């Protein structure tokens, strides 16, 4: 009999863990499996605030896909997915045209959400990808270099605005605030000239997080010179900086956008019912009404039954979904029953630069160095899941 074809779209947390689990669990006669992604490397999105601020080499966040996935078992195609034609069981790729599938796993990740604020894509940095964060880092360094060479000192060169006090925004300002003294030193700029703002529309930073930990984080960052503007929506980003809803203007040449994400545009294009590009998947992680399409990671939406609200999209959930999808694909091939996905939230830890972090693990609150230790363990655990002890030792972070 002909082997069925499985296509996995996207080599992020969801796609990589699906592929690696299939490589381990499937027999060579079970299916032809192809992983399709834009780059020939996998990158860890959850590390990107570090290279963005220049506290980590961007190359440390990425690894060749062939170094972690057994490409004898899983074929890899480097290409961009432009379209899913679900009625025809085909995907359309930018370079290599159409590919047919029997089963599809969509794990294309997310794109920035602007909430209709104008000027974001033209004037702010919003790409949380390897190449996107390189641009942020180089831009900041360039402005520091330029500052002393202008006829009139330009304060907007040294004013940094982060839009959004969610996880990404807080982790980024944590790194940047840690790096600023170093940049001032090497570029011969007085530290008092540097301004850092975090602007948040919601009534609190890190909405949904433990208030005591939020206060700890804000105090710490304020000590490093960060000014918070909470409950103050941005109404526009322009070439001069940002305009707030109350009319205040902040002049800045560096606006970093981190107000949250929506699912990949291919989801909407394909005609799946969605909320902000995310598909509310069935318990077995298939798209509603689709027998052969799984959607995971930031393109999917899962309701937390305790709060009746969607879980925020995280790498943690994407990886857990990937494990269930690999099992459910095998179940479909064997004609056995599919599993129901249940997230098992082990905890959430946000780094704040240097050896600082905050988090909740189980029901324990963690601050400072113990949270920082936990964060590194989480990062290392991912590498373990993906590529075993070898990958963890080679690519992991020292917990000390
Ligand atoms: P991704 O990991 O983003 O992978 C998507 C993949 O698809 C990428 O490889 C991309 O190149 C590829 N792709 C995109 N478009 C195409 C296309 N058209 N064709 C082909 N390939 C394409 N989550 C946590 O759990 N803990 C954290 O501490 C945490 N910290 C974060 C910090 C930052 C700075 C950011 C930005 C996010 C953080 N997150 C964290 C969220 C987490 O990164 C995402 O939830 C997670 O990456 C989602 O996984 P995914 O597989 O859906 O997508």
Coordinates of C-alpha atoms and ligand atoms in Angstrom, one line a residue:
X1 CA 0.0 0.0 0.0
X2 CA 1.1 3.6 -0.5
X3 CA 2.5 5.4 2.5
X4 CA 0.5 8.4 3.6
X5 CA 2.1 11.8 3.4
X6 CA 2.4 14.0 6.5
X7 CA 3.4 17.7 6.1
X8 CA 4.6 19.7 9.1
X9 CA 4.5 23.5 8.5
X10 CA 7.0 25.5 10.6
X11 CA 10.1 24.5 12.4
X12 CA 9.5 26.3 15.7
X13 CA 8.7 24.8 19.1
X14 CA 5.6 23.0 17.8
X15 CA 7.0 21.8 14.5
X16 CA 10.3 20.7 15.8
X17 CA 9.0 18.7 18.7
X18 CA 6.4 17.1 16.4
X19 CA 9.1 16.1 13.9
X20 CA 11.5 14.8 16.6
X21 CA 8.8 12.7 18.3
X22 CA 7.7 11.3 14.9
X23 CA 11.3 10.4 14.1
X24 CA 11.5 8.4 17.3
X25 CA 8.1 6.8 17.3
X26 CA 7.2 6.0 13.8
X27 CA 8.4 3.0 11.9
X28 CA 9.9 3.7 8.4
X29 CA 6.8 2.2 6.7
X30 CA 4.3 4.3 8.6
X31 CA 4.4 7.5 6.6
X32 CA 6.4 9.9 4.4
X33 CA 7.0 12.9 6.7
X34 CA 8.2 16.3 5.5
X35 CA 9.0 19.3 7.6
X36 CA 8.7 22.7 5.7
X37 CA 10.1 25.9 7.1
X38 CA 11.3 29.3 5.9
X39 CA 14.9 28.8 7.1
X40 CA 17.2 25.8 7.3
X41 CA 17.7 26.5 11.0
X42 CA 15.5 26.3 14.0
X43 CA 15.5 29.2 16.4
X44 CA 14.3 29.6 19.9
X45 CA 11.9 32.5 19.9
X46 CA 11.9 32.5 23.7
X47 CA 15.5 33.6 23.8
X48 CA 15.2 36.4 21.3
X49 CA 15.0 39.3 23.8
X50 CA 18.6 38.6 24.6
X51 CA 20.2 39.1 21.1
X52 CA 17.7 41.9 20.5
X53 CA 19.3 43.9 23.4
X54 CA 22.8 42.7 22.5
X55 CA 23.3 40.5 25.5
X56 CA 23.6 37.3 23.5
X57 CA 25.0 36.4 20.1
X58 CA 22.1 35.8 17.8
X59 CA 23.7 32.6 16.5
X60 CA 23.3 31.1 20.0
X61 CA 19.5 31.1 19.5
X62 CA 19.6 29.0 16.3
X63 CA 20.7 25.6 15.1
X64 CA 20.7 23.8 11.8
X65 CA 17.6 21.7 11.5
X66 CA 19.6 18.8 10.2
X67 CA 21.7 18.9 13.4
X68 CA 18.7 17.9 15.5
X69 CA 16.2 16.2 13.2
X70 CA 17.1 12.8 11.6
X71 CA 16.7 13.9 8.0
X72 CA 16.8 10.3 6.8
X73 CA 13.4 9.8 8.5
X74 CA 12.0 13.3 8.2
X75 CA 12.5 15.1 4.9
X76 CA 13.2 18.8 5.2
X77 CA 12.2 21.4 2.7
X78 CA 13.3 25.0 3.1
X79 CA 10.5 27.1 1.7
X80 CA 7.9 29.6 2.6
X81 CA 4.3 28.5 3.0
X82 CA 2.0 30.9 1.1
X83 CA -1.3 29.1 1.2
X84 CA -3.2 26.1 2.5
X85 CA -5.8 24.8 0.2
X86 CA -7.7 22.6 2.7
X87 CA -10.4 21.5 0.2
X88 CA -7.7 20.1 -2.1
X89 CA -5.4 18.8 0.6
X90 CA -2.5 20.9 -0.7
X91 CA -0.2 23.6 0.5
X92 CA 1.3 26.2 -1.9
X93 CA 5.0 27.0 -1.4
X94 CA 6.7 30.1 -2.6
X95 CA 9.5 28.4 -4.5
X96 CA 8.5 24.8 -5.0
X97 CA 4.8 25.1 -5.9
X98 CA 2.2 22.8 -4.6
X99 CA 2.6 19.9 -2.3
X100 CA -0.1 17.4 -1.4
X101 CA -0.8 15.9 2.0
X102 CA -2.9 13.3 3.7
X103 CA -2.3 14.8 7.1
X104 CA -1.2 18.3 7.9
X105 CA 0.3 19.8 11.1
X106 CA 0.2 23.6 11.0
X107 CA 2.8 25.2 13.4
X108 CA 3.7 28.5 11.6
X109 CA 3.7 30.6 14.8
X110 CA 2.6 34.2 15.1
X111 CA 2.9 37.7 13.7
X112 CA 2.7 41.0 15.7
X113 CA -0.7 42.3 16.8
X114 CA -1.0 46.1 16.3
X115 CA -4.6 46.5 17.6
X116 CA -5.1 48.9 14.8
X117 CA -2.4 51.3 15.9
X118 CA -1.0 53.1 12.8
X119 CA 2.7 53.2 11.9
X120 CA 3.8 50.0 13.7
X121 CA 5.1 48.2 10.6
X122 CA 6.6 51.4 9.1
X123 CA 8.3 52.9 12.3
X124 CA 8.6 50.3 15.0
X125 CA 10.6 47.1 15.4
X126 CA 8.2 44.2 15.6
X127 CA 9.9 41.1 14.2
X128 CA 10.7 38.6 16.8
X129 CA 12.9 36.5 14.5
X130 CA 16.6 36.0 14.3
X131 CA 17.0 38.6 11.5
X132 CA 14.4 40.9 13.1
X133 CA 16.3 41.1 16.4
X134 CA 19.7 41.6 14.7
X135 CA 18.2 44.8 13.3
X136 CA 17.2 46.0 16.8
X137 CA 20.6 45.4 18.2
X138 CA 22.5 47.0 15.3
X139 CA 20.1 50.0 15.3
X140 CA 20.6 50.7 19.0
X141 CA 24.4 50.5 18.7
X142 CA 24.3 52.8 15.6
X143 CA 22.4 55.4 17.5
X144 CA 24.8 55.3 20.4
X145 CA 27.7 55.7 17.9
X146 CA 25.9 58.6 16.1
X147 CA 25.0 60.5 19.2
X148 CA 28.3 62.2 19.8
X149 CA 28.8 63.1 16.1
X150 CA 25.7 65.3 15.5
X151 CA 26.1 69.1 15.5
X152 CA 23.1 69.2 18.0
X153 CA 22.7 66.4 20.5
X154 CA 19.6 64.4 19.7
X155 CA 17.8 63.1 22.8
X156 CA 15.5 60.9 20.7
X157 CA 18.6 58.8 19.7
X158 CA 18.9 57.8 23.4
X159 CA 15.2 57.4 24.1
X160 CA 14.0 53.8 23.9
X161 CA 10.3 52.9 23.9
X162 CA 9.0 49.5 24.5
X163 CA 5.3 49.1 23.6
X164 CA 3.7 46.5 25.8
X165 CA 4.5 45.3 29.3
X166 CA 3.8 41.7 28.7
X167 CA 6.4 38.9 28.9
X168 CA 8.2 39.9 25.7
X169 CA 8.4 43.6 26.5
X170 CA 9.4 43.1 30.1
X171 CA 12.1 40.5 29.2
X172 CA 13.5 42.8 26.5
X173 CA 13.6 45.9 28.7
X174 CA 15.2 43.7 31.4
X175 CA 18.1 42.9 29.0
X176 CA 18.3 46.4 27.6
X177 CA 18.4 48.1 31.0
X178 CA 21.2 45.8 32.0
X179 CA 23.2 46.6 28.8
X180 CA 22.7 50.4 28.8
X181 CA 25.5 51.2 31.3
X182 CA 27.9 49.1 29.2
X183 CA 26.8 50.9 26.0
X184 CA 27.2 54.3 27.7
X185 CA 30.7 53.4 28.7
X186 CA 31.9 52.1 25.4
X187 CA 30.2 54.9 23.3
X188 CA 31.2 57.7 25.6
X189 CA 27.7 58.8 26.4
X190 CA 26.5 60.0 29.9
X191 CA 24.0 57.6 31.4
X192 CA 21.7 60.4 32.5
X193 CA 21.0 61.1 28.8
X194 CA 19.4 57.7 28.3
X195 CA 15.6 57.4 28.7
X196 CA 13.7 54.1 28.7
X197 CA 9.9 53.8 28.6
X198 CA 7.6 50.8 28.8
X199 CA 4.1 51.8 27.7
X200 CA 1.2 49.5 28.5
X201 CA -2.5 50.0 27.6
X202 CA -3.8 47.6 30.3
X203 CA -4.2 48.7 33.9
X204 CA -1.2 46.7 35.0
X205 CA 2.2 45.4 33.7
X206 CA 2.3 41.6 33.1
X207 CA -1.5 41.3 33.2
X208 CA -2.6 38.1 34.9
X209 CA 0.6 37.6 36.7
X210 CA 1.0 37.6 40.5
X211 CA 0.8 41.3 41.7
X212 CA 3.7 40.9 44.2
X213 CA 6.0 39.6 41.5
X214 CA 4.9 42.4 39.1
X215 CA 5.8 44.9 41.8
X216 CA 9.1 43.3 42.3
X217 CA 9.8 43.5 38.6
X218 CA 8.7 47.1 38.2
X219 CA 10.8 48.2 41.2
X220 CA 13.8 46.5 39.9
X221 CA 13.5 48.0 36.4
X222 CA 12.7 51.4 37.8
X223 CA 16.0 51.2 39.7
X224 CA 17.7 50.7 36.4
X225 CA 16.1 53.8 35.0
X226 CA 13.0 52.5 33.3
X227 CA 9.9 54.6 33.4
X228 CA 6.5 52.8 33.2
X229 CA 3.5 54.3 31.6
X230 CA 0.7 52.0 32.6
X231 CA -2.9 52.3 31.5
X232 CA -1.8 54.5 28.7
X233 CA -2.6 53.2 25.2
X234 CA -0.4 54.3 22.3
X235 CA -2.5 55.8 19.5
X236 CA 0.2 56.1 16.8
X237 CA 3.8 55.4 16.0
X238 CA 5.4 57.8 13.6
X239 CA 8.9 58.8 12.3
X240 CA 9.4 61.0 15.5
X241 CA 8.3 58.4 18.1
X242 CA 5.0 57.6 19.7
X243 CA 1.8 59.5 20.4
X244 CA -0.2 58.4 23.4
X245 CA -4.0 58.4 23.6
X246 CA -3.9 61.3 26.1
X247 CA -2.0 63.4 23.5
X248 CA 1.5 63.0 25.1
X249 CA 4.3 62.6 22.5
X250 CA 7.5 60.7 23.2
X251 CA 10.3 61.4 20.7
X252 CA 12.2 58.2 20.1
X253 CA 14.1 56.7 17.2
X254 CA 13.7 53.2 18.7
X255 CA 10.2 51.9 19.3
X256 CA 10.1 48.1 20.0
X257 CA 6.7 46.6 19.5
X258 CA 5.7 43.8 21.9
X259 CA 2.0 44.1 22.6
X260 CA 1.1 40.6 21.7
X261 CA 0.6 38.4 18.7
X262 CA -1.9 37.0 16.3
X263 CA -1.8 33.7 14.5
X264 CA 0.0 33.4 11.2
X265 CA -1.9 35.1 8.3
X266 CA -2.0 31.8 6.4
X267 CA -4.6 30.6 8.9
X268 CA -7.0 33.4 8.0
X269 CA -6.3 33.0 4.3
X270 CA -7.1 29.3 4.4
X271 CA -10.6 30.1 5.7
X272 CA -10.4 28.5 9.1
X273 CA -12.7 30.1 11.6
X274 CA -10.4 32.1 13.9
X275 CA -10.0 34.6 16.6
X276 CA -7.1 36.9 15.8
X277 CA -5.7 34.3 13.5
X278 CA -5.9 31.6 16.1
X279 CA -8.1 28.5 15.5
X280 CA -10.0 27.1 18.5
X281 CA -9.0 23.5 18.0
X282 CA -10.9 20.4 19.1
X283 CA -9.7 18.5 22.1
X284 CA -7.6 16.2 19.8
X285 CA -6.0 19.3 18.3
X286 CA -7.7 19.1 14.9
X287 CA -9.3 22.1 13.4
X288 CA -13.1 22.0 13.7
X289 CA -14.6 20.0 10.9
X290 CA -11.3 18.8 9.5
X291 CA -10.3 15.1 9.9
X292 CA -6.7 15.5 8.7
X293 CA -5.5 19.0 9.9
X294 CA -3.9 19.6 13.2
X295 CA -3.2 23.2 14.3
X296 CA -0.8 23.8 17.2
X297 CA 1.3 26.5 18.9
X298 CA 0.6 30.2 18.4
X299 CA -1.8 29.5 15.5
X300 CA -4.1 27.5 17.9
X301 CA -6.4 28.6 20.7
X302 CA -7.1 26.5 23.8
X303 CA -9.6 27.5 26.5
X304 CA -8.5 27.3 30.1
X305 CA -11.5 25.6 31.7
X306 CA -10.8 27.1 35.1
X307 CA -10.9 30.7 33.9
X308 CA -12.9 30.1 30.7
X309 CA -10.4 32.3 28.9
X310 CA -7.9 31.3 26.3
X311 CA -4.4 30.3 27.5
X312 CA -1.8 32.8 26.4
X313 CA 0.2 31.3 23.5
X314 CA 3.5 29.9 24.8
X315 CA 6.3 27.7 23.8
X316 CA 5.4 25.5 26.8
X317 CA 1.9 24.8 25.3
X318 CA 3.2 24.4 21.7
X319 CA 5.6 21.7 22.8
X320 CA 3.0 19.8 24.8
X321 CA 0.6 20.0 21.9
X322 CA 3.3 18.7 19.6
X323 CA 3.7 15.5 21.7
X324 CA -0.1 14.9 21.6
X325 CA -0.1 15.5 17.8
X326 CA 2.6 13.0 17.2
X327 CA 0.7 10.4 19.2
X328 CA -2.6 11.3 17.4
X329 CA -1.1 11.1 13.9
X330 CA 0.1 7.6 14.8
X331 CA -3.4 6.8 16.1
X332 CA -5.0 7.9 12.9
X333 CA -2.6 5.7 10.9
X334 CA -3.3 2.7 13.1
X335 CA -7.0 3.4 13.3
X336 CA -6.9 3.7 17.1
X337 CA -8.4 6.3 19.3
X338 CA -7.1 9.8 19.5
X339 CA -5.9 11.5 22.7
X340 CA -7.3 14.6 24.3
X341 CA -4.9 17.4 24.9
X342 CA -4.7 18.8 28.4
X343 CA -2.1 21.5 29.0
X344 CA 0.1 20.9 32.1
X345 CA 1.3 24.4 33.0
X346 CA 4.4 23.7 35.1
X347 CA 5.1 27.4 35.7
X348 CA 6.0 30.7 34.1
X349 CA 9.3 32.5 34.6
X350 CA 10.3 35.8 33.0
X351 CA 13.9 36.9 33.0
X352 CA 14.7 40.5 33.8
X353 CA 18.3 40.7 32.7
X354 CA 21.6 39.8 34.5
X355 CA 20.8 37.3 37.2
X356 CA 17.3 38.6 37.8
X357 CA 14.0 37.0 37.1
X358 CA 10.5 36.4 38.5
X359 CA 8.2 33.4 38.2
X360 CA 5.7 31.0 39.5
X361 CA 6.5 27.3 39.5
X362 CA 3.8 25.1 40.8
X363 CA 2.3 27.4 43.3
X364 CA 5.6 28.8 44.5
X365 CA 6.7 32.4 43.8
X366 CA 10.3 32.9 42.8
X367 CA 12.4 36.0 42.8
X368 CA 15.9 37.0 41.8
X369 CA 18.6 34.3 41.5
X370 CA 16.3 31.4 42.3
X371 CA 13.9 32.4 39.5
X372 CA 16.9 33.0 37.3
X373 CA 18.2 29.5 38.0
X374 CA 14.7 28.1 37.2
X375 CA 14.5 30.0 33.9
X376 CA 17.8 28.5 32.7
X377 CA 16.6 25.0 33.7
X378 CA 13.4 25.6 31.6
X379 CA 15.5 26.7 28.6
X380 CA 17.8 23.6 29.1
X381 CA 14.9 21.3 29.5
X382 CA 13.6 22.3 26.1
X383 CA 16.9 21.3 24.5
X384 CA 16.8 18.0 26.3
X385 CA 13.3 17.3 24.9
X386 CA 14.4 18.3 21.4
X387 CA 17.8 16.6 21.2
X388 CA 18.6 14.8 24.4
X389 CA 21.5 15.3 26.8
X390 CA 24.0 15.9 23.9
X391 CA 22.1 19.0 22.6
X392 CA 21.5 20.3 26.1
X393 CA 25.2 20.1 27.1
X394 CA 26.3 21.6 23.8
X395 CA 23.7 24.4 23.5
X396 CA 22.4 24.9 27.0
X397 CA 22.8 27.8 29.5
X398 CA 24.9 27.5 32.6
X399 CA 22.5 27.8 35.5
X400 CA 25.0 29.6 37.7
Ligands
LIG1 P1 7.4 29.5 16.5 O1 8.3 28.9 17.5 O2 7.4 30.9 16.4 O3 7.8 28.8 15.1 C1 7.2 29.1 13.9 C2 8.1 28.7 12.8 O4 7.5 28.8 11.5 C3 9.4 29.5 12.7 O5 10.5 28.6 12.6 C4 9.2 30.3 11.4 O6 10.5 30.6 10.8 C5 8.4 29.4 10.6 N1 7.6 30.1 9.6 C6 6.9 31.3 9.8 N2 6.2 31.6 8.7 C7 6.5 30.7 7.8 C8 6.1 30.5 6.4 N3 5.2 31.3 5.8 N4 6.5 29.4 5.8 C9 7.4 28.5 6.4 N5 7.8 28.7 7.7 C10 7.4 29.7 8.4 N6 6.9 31.2 25.7 C11 7.1 30.5 26.8 O7 6.5 29.4 27.0 N7 8.0 30.9 27.8 C12 8.8 32.0 27.6 O8 9.6 32.3 28.5 C13 8.6 32.8 26.4 N8 9.3 33.9 26.2 C14 9.2 34.6 25.0 C15 10.1 35.6 24.8 C16 10.0 36.3 23.6 C17 11.0 37.5 23.4 C18 9.1 36.0 22.6 C19 9.0 36.7 21.3 C20 8.2 34.9 22.9 C21 8.3 34.2 24.1 N9 7.4 33.1 24.3 C22 7.6 32.4 25.5 C23 6.4 32.7 23.4 C24 6.9 31.6 22.5 O9 8.1 32.0 21.8 C25 5.8 31.2 21.4 O10 4.6 30.9 22.0 C26 6.3 29.9 20.6 O11 7.5 30.2 19.9 C27 5.2 29.4 19.7 O12 5.7 28.2 19.1 P2 5.2 27.9 17.6 O13 5.8 26.5 17.2 O14 3.7 28.1 17.4 O15 5.9 29.0 16.7

